[in-house]
GROMACS .gro file of C-alpha atoms in nm:
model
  439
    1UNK     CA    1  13.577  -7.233  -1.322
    2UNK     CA    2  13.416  -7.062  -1.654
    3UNK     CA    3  13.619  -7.215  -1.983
    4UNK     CA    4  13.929  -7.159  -2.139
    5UNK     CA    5  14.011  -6.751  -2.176
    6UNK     CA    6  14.146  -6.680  -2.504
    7UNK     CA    7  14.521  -6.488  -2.506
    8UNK     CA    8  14.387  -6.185  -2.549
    9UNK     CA    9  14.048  -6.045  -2.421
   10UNK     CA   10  13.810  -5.780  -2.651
   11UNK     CA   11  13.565  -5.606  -2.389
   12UNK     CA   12  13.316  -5.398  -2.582
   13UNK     CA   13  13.173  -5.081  -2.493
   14UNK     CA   14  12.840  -5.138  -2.268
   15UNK     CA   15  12.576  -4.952  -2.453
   16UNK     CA   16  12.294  -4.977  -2.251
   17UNK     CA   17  12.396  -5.009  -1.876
   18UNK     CA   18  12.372  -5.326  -1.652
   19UNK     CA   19  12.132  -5.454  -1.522
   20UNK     CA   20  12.031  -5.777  -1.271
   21UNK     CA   21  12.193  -5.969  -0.953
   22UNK     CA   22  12.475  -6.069  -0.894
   23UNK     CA   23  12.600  -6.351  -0.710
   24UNK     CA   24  12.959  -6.238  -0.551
   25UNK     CA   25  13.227  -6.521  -0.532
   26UNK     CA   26  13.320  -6.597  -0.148
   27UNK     CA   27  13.552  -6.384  -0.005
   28UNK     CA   28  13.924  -6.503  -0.088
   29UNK     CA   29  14.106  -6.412   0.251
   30UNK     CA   30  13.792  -6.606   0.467
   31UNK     CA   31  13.830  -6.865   0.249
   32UNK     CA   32  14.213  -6.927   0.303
   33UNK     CA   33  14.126  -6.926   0.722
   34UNK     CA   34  13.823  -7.109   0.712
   35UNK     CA   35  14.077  -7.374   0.563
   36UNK     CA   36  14.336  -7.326   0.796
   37UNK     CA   37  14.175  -7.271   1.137
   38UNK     CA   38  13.887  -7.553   1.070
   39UNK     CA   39  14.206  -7.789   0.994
   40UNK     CA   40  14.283  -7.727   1.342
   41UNK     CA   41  13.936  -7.823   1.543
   42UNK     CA   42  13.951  -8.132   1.768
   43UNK     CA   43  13.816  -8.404   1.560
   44UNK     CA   44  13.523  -8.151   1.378
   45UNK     CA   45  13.407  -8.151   1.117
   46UNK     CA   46  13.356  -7.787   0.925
   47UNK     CA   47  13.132  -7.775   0.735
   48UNK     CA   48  13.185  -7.438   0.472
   49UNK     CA   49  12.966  -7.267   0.226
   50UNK     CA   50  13.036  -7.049  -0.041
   51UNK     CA   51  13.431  -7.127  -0.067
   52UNK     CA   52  13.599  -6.964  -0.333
   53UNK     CA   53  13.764  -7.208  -0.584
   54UNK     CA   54  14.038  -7.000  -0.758
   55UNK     CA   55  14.362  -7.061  -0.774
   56UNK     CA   56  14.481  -6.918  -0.477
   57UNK     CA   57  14.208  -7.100  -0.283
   58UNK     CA   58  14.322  -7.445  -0.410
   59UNK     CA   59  14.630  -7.389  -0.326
   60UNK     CA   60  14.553  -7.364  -0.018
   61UNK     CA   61  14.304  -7.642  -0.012
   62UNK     CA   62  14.607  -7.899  -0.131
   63UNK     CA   63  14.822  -7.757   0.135
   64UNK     CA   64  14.585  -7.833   0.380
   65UNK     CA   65  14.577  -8.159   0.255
   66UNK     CA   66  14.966  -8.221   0.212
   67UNK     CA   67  14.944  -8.121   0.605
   68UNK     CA   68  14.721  -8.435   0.687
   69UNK     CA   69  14.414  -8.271   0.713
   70UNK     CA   70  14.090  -8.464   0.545
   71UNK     CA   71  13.883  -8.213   0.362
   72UNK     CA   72  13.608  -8.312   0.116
   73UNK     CA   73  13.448  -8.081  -0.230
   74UNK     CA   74  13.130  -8.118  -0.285
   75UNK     CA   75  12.977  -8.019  -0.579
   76UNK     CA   76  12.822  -7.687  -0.470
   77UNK     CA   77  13.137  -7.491  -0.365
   78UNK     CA   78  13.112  -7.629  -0.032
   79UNK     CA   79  13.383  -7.809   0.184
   80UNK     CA   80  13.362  -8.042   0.476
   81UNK     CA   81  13.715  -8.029   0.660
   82UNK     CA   82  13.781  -8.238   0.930
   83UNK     CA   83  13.998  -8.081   1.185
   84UNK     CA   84  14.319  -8.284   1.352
   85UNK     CA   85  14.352  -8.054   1.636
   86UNK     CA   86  14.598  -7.798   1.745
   87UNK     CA   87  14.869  -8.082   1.735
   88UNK     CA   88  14.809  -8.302   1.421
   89UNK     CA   89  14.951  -8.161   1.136
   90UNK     CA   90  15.166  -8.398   0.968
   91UNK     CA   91  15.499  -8.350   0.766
   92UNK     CA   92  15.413  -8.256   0.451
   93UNK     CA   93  15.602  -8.530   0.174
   94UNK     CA   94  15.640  -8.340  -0.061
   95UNK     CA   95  15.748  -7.918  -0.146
   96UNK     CA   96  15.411  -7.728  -0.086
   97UNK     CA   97  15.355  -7.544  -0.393
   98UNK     CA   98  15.189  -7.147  -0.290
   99UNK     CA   99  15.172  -7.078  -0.636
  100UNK     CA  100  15.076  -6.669  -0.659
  101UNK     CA  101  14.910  -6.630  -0.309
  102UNK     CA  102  15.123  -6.443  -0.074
  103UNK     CA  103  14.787  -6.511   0.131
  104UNK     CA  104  14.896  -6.868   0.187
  105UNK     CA  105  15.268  -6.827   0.226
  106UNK     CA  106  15.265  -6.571   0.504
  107UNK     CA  107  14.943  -6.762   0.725
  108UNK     CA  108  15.097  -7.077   0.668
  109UNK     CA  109  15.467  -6.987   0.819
  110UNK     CA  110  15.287  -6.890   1.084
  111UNK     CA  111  15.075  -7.183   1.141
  112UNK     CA  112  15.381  -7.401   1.119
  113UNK     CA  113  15.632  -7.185   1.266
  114UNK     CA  114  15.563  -7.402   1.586
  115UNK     CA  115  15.593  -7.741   1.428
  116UNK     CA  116  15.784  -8.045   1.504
  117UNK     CA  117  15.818  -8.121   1.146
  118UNK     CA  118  16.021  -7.955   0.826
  119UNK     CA  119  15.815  -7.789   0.529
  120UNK     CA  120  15.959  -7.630   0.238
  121UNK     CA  121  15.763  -7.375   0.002
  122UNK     CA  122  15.796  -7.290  -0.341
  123UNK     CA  123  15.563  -7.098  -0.588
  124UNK     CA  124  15.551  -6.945  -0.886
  125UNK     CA  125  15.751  -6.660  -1.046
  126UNK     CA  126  15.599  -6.368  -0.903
  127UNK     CA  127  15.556  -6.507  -0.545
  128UNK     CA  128  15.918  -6.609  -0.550
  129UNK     CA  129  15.998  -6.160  -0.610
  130UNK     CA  130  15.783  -6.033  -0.283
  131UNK     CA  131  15.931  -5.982   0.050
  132UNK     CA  132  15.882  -6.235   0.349
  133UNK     CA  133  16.095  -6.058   0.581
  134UNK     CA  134  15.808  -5.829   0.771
  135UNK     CA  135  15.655  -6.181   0.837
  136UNK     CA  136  15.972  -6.378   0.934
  137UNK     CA  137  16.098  -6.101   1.160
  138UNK     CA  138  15.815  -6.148   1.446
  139UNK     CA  139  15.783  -6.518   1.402
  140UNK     CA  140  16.206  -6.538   1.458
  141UNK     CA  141  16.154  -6.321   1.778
  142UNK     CA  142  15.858  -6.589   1.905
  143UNK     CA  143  16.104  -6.868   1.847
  144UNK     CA  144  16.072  -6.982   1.456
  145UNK     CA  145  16.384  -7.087   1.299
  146UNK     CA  146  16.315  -6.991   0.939
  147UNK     CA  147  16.531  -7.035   0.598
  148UNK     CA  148  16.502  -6.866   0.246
  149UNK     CA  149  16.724  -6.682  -0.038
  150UNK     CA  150  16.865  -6.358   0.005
  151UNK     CA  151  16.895  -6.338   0.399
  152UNK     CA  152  16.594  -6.568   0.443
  153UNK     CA  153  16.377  -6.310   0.265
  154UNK     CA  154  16.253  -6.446  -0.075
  155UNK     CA  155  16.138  -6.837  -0.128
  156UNK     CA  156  16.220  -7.094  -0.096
  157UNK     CA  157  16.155  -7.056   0.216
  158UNK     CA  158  16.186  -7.402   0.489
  159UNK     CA  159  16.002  -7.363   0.836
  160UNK     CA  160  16.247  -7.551   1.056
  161UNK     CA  161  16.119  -7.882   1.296
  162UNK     CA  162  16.068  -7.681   1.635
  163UNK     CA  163  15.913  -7.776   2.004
  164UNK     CA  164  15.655  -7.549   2.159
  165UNK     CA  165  15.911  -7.542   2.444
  166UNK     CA  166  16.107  -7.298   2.205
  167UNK     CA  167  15.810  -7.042   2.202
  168UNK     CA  168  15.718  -6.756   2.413
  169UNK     CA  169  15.490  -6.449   2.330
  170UNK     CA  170  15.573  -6.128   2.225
  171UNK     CA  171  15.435  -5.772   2.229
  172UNK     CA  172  15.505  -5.667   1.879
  173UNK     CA  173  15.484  -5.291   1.729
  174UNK     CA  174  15.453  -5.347   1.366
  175UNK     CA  175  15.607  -5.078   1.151
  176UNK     CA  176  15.366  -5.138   0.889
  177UNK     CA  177  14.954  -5.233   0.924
  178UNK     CA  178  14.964  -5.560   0.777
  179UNK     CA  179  14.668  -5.872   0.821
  180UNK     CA  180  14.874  -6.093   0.677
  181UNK     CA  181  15.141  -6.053   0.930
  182UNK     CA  182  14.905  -6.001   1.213
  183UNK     CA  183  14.766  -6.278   1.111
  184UNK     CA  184  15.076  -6.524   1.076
  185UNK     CA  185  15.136  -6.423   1.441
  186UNK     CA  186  14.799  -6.515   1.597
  187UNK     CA  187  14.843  -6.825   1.417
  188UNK     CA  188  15.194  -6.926   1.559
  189UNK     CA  189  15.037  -6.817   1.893
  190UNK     CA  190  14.755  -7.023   1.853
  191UNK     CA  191  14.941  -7.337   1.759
  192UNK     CA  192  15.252  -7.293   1.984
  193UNK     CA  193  15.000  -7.227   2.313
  194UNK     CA  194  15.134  -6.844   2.382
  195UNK     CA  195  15.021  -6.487   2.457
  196UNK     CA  196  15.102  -6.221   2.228
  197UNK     CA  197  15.029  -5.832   2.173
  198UNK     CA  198  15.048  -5.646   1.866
  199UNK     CA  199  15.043  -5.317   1.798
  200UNK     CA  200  14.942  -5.179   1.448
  201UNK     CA  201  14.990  -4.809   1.343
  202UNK     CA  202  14.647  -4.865   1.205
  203UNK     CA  203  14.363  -5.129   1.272
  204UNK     CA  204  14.404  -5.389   0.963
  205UNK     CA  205  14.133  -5.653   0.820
  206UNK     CA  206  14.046  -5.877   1.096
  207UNK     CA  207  13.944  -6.157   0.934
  208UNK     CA  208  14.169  -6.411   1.176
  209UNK     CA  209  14.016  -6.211   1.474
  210UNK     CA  210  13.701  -6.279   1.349
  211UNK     CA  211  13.705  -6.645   1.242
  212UNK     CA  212  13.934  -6.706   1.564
  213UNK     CA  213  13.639  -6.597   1.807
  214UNK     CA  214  13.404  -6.785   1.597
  215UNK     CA  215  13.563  -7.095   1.712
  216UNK     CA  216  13.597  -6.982   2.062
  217UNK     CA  217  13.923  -6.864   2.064
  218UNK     CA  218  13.976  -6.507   2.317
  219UNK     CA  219  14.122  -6.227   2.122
  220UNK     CA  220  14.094  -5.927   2.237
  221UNK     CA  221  14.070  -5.607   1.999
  222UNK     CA  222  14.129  -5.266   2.137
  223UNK     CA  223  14.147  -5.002   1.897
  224UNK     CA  224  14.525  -5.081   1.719
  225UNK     CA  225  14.617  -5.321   1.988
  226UNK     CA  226  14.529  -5.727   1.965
  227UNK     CA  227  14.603  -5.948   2.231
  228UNK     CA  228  14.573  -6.344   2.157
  229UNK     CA  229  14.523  -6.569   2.456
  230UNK     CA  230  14.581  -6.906   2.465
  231UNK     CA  231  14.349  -7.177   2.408
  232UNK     CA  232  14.353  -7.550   2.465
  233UNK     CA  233  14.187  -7.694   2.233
  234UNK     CA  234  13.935  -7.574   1.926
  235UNK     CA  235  13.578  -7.629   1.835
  236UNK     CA  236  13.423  -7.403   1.618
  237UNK     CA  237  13.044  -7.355   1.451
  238UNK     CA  238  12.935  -7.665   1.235
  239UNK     CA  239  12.869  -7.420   0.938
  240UNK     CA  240  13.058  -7.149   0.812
  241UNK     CA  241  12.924  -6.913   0.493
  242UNK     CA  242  13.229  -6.730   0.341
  243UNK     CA  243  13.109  -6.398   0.257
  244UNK     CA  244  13.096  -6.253  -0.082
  245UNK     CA  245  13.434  -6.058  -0.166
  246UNK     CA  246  13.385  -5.708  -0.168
  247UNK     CA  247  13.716  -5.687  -0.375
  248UNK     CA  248  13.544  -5.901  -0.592
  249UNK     CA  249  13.229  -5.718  -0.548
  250UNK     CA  250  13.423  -5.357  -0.571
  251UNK     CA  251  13.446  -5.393  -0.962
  252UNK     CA  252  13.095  -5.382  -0.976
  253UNK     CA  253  13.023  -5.133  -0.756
  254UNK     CA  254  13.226  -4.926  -1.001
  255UNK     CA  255  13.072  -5.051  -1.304
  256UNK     CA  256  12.764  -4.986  -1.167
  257UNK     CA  257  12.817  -4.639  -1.063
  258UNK     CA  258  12.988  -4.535  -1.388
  259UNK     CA  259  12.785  -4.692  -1.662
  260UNK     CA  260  12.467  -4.552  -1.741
  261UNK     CA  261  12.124  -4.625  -1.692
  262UNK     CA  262  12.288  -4.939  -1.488
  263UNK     CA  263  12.087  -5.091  -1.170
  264UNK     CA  264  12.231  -5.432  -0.995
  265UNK     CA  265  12.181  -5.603  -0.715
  266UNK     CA  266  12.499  -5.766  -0.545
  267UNK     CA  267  12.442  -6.066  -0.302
  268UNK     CA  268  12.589  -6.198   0.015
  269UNK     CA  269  12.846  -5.932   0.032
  270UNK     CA  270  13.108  -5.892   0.315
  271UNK     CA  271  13.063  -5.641   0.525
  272UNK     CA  272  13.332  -5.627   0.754
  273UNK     CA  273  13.408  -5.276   0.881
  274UNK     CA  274  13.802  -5.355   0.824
  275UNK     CA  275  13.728  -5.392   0.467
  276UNK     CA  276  13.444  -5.105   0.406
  277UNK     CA  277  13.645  -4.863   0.261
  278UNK     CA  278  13.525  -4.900  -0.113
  279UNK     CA  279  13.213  -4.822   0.028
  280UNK     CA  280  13.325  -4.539   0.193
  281UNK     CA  281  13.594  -4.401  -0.089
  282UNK     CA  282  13.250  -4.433  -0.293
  283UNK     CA  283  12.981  -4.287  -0.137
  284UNK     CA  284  13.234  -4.001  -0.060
  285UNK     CA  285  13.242  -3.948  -0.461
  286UNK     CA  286  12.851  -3.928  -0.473
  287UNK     CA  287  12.801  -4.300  -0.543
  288UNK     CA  288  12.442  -4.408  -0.516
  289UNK     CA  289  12.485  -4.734  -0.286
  290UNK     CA  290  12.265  -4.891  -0.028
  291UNK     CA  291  12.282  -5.180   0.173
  292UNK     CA  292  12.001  -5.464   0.297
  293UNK     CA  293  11.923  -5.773   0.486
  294UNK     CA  294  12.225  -5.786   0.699
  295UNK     CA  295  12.333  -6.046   0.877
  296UNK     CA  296  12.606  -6.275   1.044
  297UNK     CA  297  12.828  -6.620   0.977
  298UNK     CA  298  13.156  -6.718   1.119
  299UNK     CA  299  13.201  -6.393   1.312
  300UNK     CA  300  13.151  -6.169   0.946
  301UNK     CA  301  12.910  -5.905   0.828
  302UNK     CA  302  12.717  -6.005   0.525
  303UNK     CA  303  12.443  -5.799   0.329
  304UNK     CA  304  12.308  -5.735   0.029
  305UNK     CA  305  12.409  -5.426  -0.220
  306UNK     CA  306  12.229  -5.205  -0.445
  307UNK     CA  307  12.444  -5.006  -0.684
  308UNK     CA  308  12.273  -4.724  -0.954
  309UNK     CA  309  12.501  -4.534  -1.163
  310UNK     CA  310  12.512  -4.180  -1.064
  311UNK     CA  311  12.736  -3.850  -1.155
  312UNK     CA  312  13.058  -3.899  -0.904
  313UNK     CA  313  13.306  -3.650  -0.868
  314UNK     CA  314  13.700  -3.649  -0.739
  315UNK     CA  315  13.808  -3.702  -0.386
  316UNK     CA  316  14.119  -3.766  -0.181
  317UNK     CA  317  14.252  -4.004   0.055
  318UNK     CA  318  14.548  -4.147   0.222
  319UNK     CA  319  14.738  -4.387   0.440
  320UNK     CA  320  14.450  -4.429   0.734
  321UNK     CA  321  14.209  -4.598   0.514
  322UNK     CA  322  14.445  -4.811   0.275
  323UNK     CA  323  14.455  -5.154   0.487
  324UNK     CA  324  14.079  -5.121   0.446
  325UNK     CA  325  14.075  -5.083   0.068
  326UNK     CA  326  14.466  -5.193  -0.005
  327UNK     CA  327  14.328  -5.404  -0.296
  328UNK     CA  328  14.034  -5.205  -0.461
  329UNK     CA  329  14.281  -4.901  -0.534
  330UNK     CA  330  14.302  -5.009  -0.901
  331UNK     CA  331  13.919  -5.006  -0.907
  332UNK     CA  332  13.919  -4.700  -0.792
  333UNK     CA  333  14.115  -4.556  -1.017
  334UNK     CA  334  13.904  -4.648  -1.312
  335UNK     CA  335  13.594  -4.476  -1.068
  336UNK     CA  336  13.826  -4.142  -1.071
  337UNK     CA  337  13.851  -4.156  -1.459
  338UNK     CA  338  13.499  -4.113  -1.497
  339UNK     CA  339  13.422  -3.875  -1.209
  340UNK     CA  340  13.449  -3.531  -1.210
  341UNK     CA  341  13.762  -3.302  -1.130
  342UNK     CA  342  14.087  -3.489  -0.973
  343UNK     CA  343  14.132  -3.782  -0.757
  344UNK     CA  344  14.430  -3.810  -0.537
  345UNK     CA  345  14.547  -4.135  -0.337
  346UNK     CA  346  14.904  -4.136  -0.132
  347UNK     CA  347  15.033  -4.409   0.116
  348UNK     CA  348  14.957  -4.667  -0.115
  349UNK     CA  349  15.288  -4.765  -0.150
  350UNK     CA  350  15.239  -5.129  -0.033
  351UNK     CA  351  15.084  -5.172  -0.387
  352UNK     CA  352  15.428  -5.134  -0.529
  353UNK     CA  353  15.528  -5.519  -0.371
  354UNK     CA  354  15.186  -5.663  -0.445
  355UNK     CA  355  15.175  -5.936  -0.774
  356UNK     CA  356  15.312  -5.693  -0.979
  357UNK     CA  357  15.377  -5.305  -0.869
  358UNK     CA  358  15.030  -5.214  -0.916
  359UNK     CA  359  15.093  -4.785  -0.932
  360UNK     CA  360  15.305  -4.848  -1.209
  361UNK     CA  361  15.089  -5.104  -1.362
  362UNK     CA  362  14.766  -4.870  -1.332
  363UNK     CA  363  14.967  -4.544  -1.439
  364UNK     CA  364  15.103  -4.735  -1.755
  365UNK     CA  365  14.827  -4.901  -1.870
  366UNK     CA  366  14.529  -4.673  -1.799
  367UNK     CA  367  14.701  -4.431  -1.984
  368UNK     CA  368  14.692  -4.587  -2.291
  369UNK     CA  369  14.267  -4.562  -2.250
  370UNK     CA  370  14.308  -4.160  -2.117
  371UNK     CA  371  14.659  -3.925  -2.076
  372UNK     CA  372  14.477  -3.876  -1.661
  373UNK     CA  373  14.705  -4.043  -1.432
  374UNK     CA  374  15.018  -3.926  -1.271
  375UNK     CA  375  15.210  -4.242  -1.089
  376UNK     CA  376  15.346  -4.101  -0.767
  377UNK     CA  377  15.616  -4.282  -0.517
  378UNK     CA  378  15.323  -4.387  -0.262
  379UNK     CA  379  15.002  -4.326  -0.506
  380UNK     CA  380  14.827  -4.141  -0.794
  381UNK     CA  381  14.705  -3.843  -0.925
  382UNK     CA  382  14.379  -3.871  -1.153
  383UNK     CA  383  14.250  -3.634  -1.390
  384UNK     CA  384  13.822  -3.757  -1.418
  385UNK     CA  385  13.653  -3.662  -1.725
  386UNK     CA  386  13.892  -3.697  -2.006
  387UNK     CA  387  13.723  -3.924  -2.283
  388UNK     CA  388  13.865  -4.284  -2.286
  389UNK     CA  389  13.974  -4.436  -2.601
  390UNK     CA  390  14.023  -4.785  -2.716
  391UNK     CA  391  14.340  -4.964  -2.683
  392UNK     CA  392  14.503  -5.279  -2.560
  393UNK     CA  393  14.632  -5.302  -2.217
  394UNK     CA  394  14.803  -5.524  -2.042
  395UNK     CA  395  14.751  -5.706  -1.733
  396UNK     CA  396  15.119  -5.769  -1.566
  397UNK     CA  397  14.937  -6.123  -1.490
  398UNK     CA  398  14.735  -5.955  -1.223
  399UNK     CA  399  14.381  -6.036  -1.152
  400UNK     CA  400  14.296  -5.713  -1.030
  401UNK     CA  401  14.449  -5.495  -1.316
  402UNK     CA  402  14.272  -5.740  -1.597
  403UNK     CA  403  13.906  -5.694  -1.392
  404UNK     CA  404  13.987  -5.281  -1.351
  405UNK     CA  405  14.106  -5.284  -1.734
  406UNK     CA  406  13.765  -5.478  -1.833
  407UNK     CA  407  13.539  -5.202  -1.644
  408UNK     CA  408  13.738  -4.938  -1.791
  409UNK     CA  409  13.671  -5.060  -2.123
  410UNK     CA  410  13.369  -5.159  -2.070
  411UNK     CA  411  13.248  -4.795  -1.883
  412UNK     CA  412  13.450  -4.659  -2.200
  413UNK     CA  413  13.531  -4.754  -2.573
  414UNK     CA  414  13.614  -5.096  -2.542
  415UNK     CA  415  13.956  -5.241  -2.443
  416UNK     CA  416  14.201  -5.544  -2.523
  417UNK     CA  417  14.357  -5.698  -2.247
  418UNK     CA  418  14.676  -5.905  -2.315
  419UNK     CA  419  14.688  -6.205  -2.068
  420UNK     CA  420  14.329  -6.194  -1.921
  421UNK     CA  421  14.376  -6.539  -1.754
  422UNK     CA  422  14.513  -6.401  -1.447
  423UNK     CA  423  14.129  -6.361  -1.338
  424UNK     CA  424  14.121  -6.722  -1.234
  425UNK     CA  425  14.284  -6.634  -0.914
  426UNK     CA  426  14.011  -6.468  -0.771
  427UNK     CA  427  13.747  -6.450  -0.977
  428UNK     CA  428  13.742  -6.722  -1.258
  429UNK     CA  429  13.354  -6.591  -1.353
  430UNK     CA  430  13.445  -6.286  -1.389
  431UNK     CA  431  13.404  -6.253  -1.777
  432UNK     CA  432  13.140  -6.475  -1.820
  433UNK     CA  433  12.927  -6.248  -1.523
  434UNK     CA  434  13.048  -5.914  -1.781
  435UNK     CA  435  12.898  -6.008  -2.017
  436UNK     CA  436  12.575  -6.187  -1.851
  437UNK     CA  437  12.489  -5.851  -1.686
  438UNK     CA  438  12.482  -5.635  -2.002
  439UNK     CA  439  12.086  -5.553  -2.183
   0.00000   0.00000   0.00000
């Protein structure tokens, strides 16, 4: 991780564009399953590139580890985990600490939910205020005896000992697109030895699909509907390269668009078609954006991205491409302040239960740069053009408000952000990369 980040956080006003290549962090939600479903091989060793130490990552690493799996860090971001099999977790001796990743929380009920063994989770503040429910509802209906605060909603939450005996599939119609449940599901499937179905209202990321068939595992995708079969046993690839994020890519994609005279080259991207729509929110506002030497690991997309800035101008969009660009919206919204005419984004009301209700948080605190945004119950209304001045901002302690702040200011008259830290849990370079990039 880059050094200690100062309470508050000046970003000046780029004056002459950026310029150069980037090197994108690995992609946060392959990096939590490449933990998880190597953990489970029978007596492999995984061997993974590119994993993505933030603090969500690690957290996951050490619950990995609490769980009995052997995993070993090497010195160039690389991990060799050496799986115990579909039935060798271990009890866990102590609480297992989430900290802020919902990611980690939701996969891991389900990867336990099928366990002879008791685990209790904790984590911090803001993990302990978003809902569980949507996750514990299908794994209760599979067999998981599951207990939390406030009608075994909100952590702590303890995954009951259980006996695969107890488990049966399900065909389950989720009211909401979610990967993270989806995913939770597959994964109490996959450890409990049973068929399941879901049904999504629209397709989600399929990361666990992806990573799943990597290691042999039959899951079937057909349009909304997946359908998990059981396997025996697991042995996946000896090498897995975690993608660059494109969330954590998206912020440059923006920067580079907006900021004049800029030209950069992002590397190792993710690709994944269930995660695309930046790209295509983008090139829909008349982004200049072009993609090269494709190619494959662990079941993803990678390539390489070319961003130039170029003139981009409002657009409009709604609930059928959110679970596809669910976490870039507050990127977006700093694209929209610099485009031309209005911007308009509804069914993004999931955003309201992510680390911090992130409509309010953008409508707030953007405002203070430009009087443009209108907060809406499920999204936003932004005014592009308006000139942006300098202000501080806060960041609600969310990673992806502090990074869309920094490009705001940095595309504008300079900003301070209050608690910039927050960047550490997916992208502790972040600053450092700012301000390498600049001519």
């Amino acid at each position: 991780m880059s050094g200690v980040i100062p309470l508050n956080k000046t970003i000046a006003k780029v004056k002459n564009g950026i310029h150069g290549t980037i090197v994108i962090p690995g992609d946060k939600s392959v990096s939590h399953r490449s933990l998880m479903i190597s953990a489970l091989c029978d007596g492999q060793t995984v061997h993974v590139k590119n994993f993505l130490r933030s603090a969500d990552c690690l957290s996951t690493l050490e619950a990995i580890r609490a769980l009995g799996v052997t995993v070993k860090e090497n010195e160039d971001n690389s991990l060799d985990i050496t799986g115990v099999g579909l039935q060798g977790l271990q009890e866990p001796q102590t609480i297992v600490d989430a900290g802020d990743s919902g990611t980690l929380l939701r996969l891991m009920m389900g990867l336990l939910a099928a366990q002879p063994f008791l685990t209790t989770f904790t984590g911090d503040a803001a993990l302990h205020k978003r809902p569980m429910g949507r996750v514990i509802k299908p794994l209760e209906m599979m067999g998981a005896k599951i207990v939390g605060r406030k009608d075994n909603t909100l952590l702590p939450i303890t995954i009951l000992p259980n006996e695969k005996k107890n488990f049966h599939g399900i065909t389950y119609e989720m009211p909401v697109a979610s990967a993270q449940v989806k995913s939770a599901i597959l994964l109490a499937a996959l450890t409990a030895g049973v068929e399941v179905k879901i049904i999504e209202p629209v397709p989600s990321r399929n990361h666990t699909e992806c990573m799943m068939r990597a290691f042999g595992i039959n899951v079937e995708t057909n349009g909304n509907e997946v359908v998990f079969h059981p396997a025996e046993r697991l042995q996946g690839p000896k090498t897995i390269e975690v993608p660059g994020d494109i969330s954590s890519a998206a912020f440059w994609l923006v920067a580079g668009s907006i900021i004049p005279n800029s030209s950069i080259v992002l590397k190792n991207v993710g690709v994944n078609p269930s995660r695309t729509g930046i790209l295509d929110v983008l090139r829909d506002m008349g982004a200049d954006i072009v993609e090269t030497n494709r190619y494959e690991s662990g079941g993803e997309a990678i390539a390489d991205i070319h961003v130039k800035s170029a003139k981009l101008h409002g657009t409009a969009f709604g609930k059928d491409i959110m679970p596809r660009l669910i976490d870039e919206i507050p990127i977006i919204a700093v694209a929209a302040l610099f485009a031309e005419g209005e911007t308009k984004i509804t069914g993004a009301e999931e955003l309201r239960v992510k680390e911090t209700d992130r409509l309010h948080a953008i409508a707030e605190e953007f405002n203070k740069l430009a009087p443009a945004i209108t907060e809406l119950e499920d999204g936003l209304i932004i005014k592009g053009g308006l000139p942006l001045k300098n202000s501080e901002a806060f960041s609600y302690d969310d990673h992806r408000i502090a990074m869309a702040l920094a490009i705001a200011g940095a595309a504008g008259e300079g900003v301070e952000i209050s608690h910039p830290e927050c960047v550490n849990i997916s992208y502790p370079e972040f600053y450092d990369t700012l301000s390498n990039v600049q001519i």
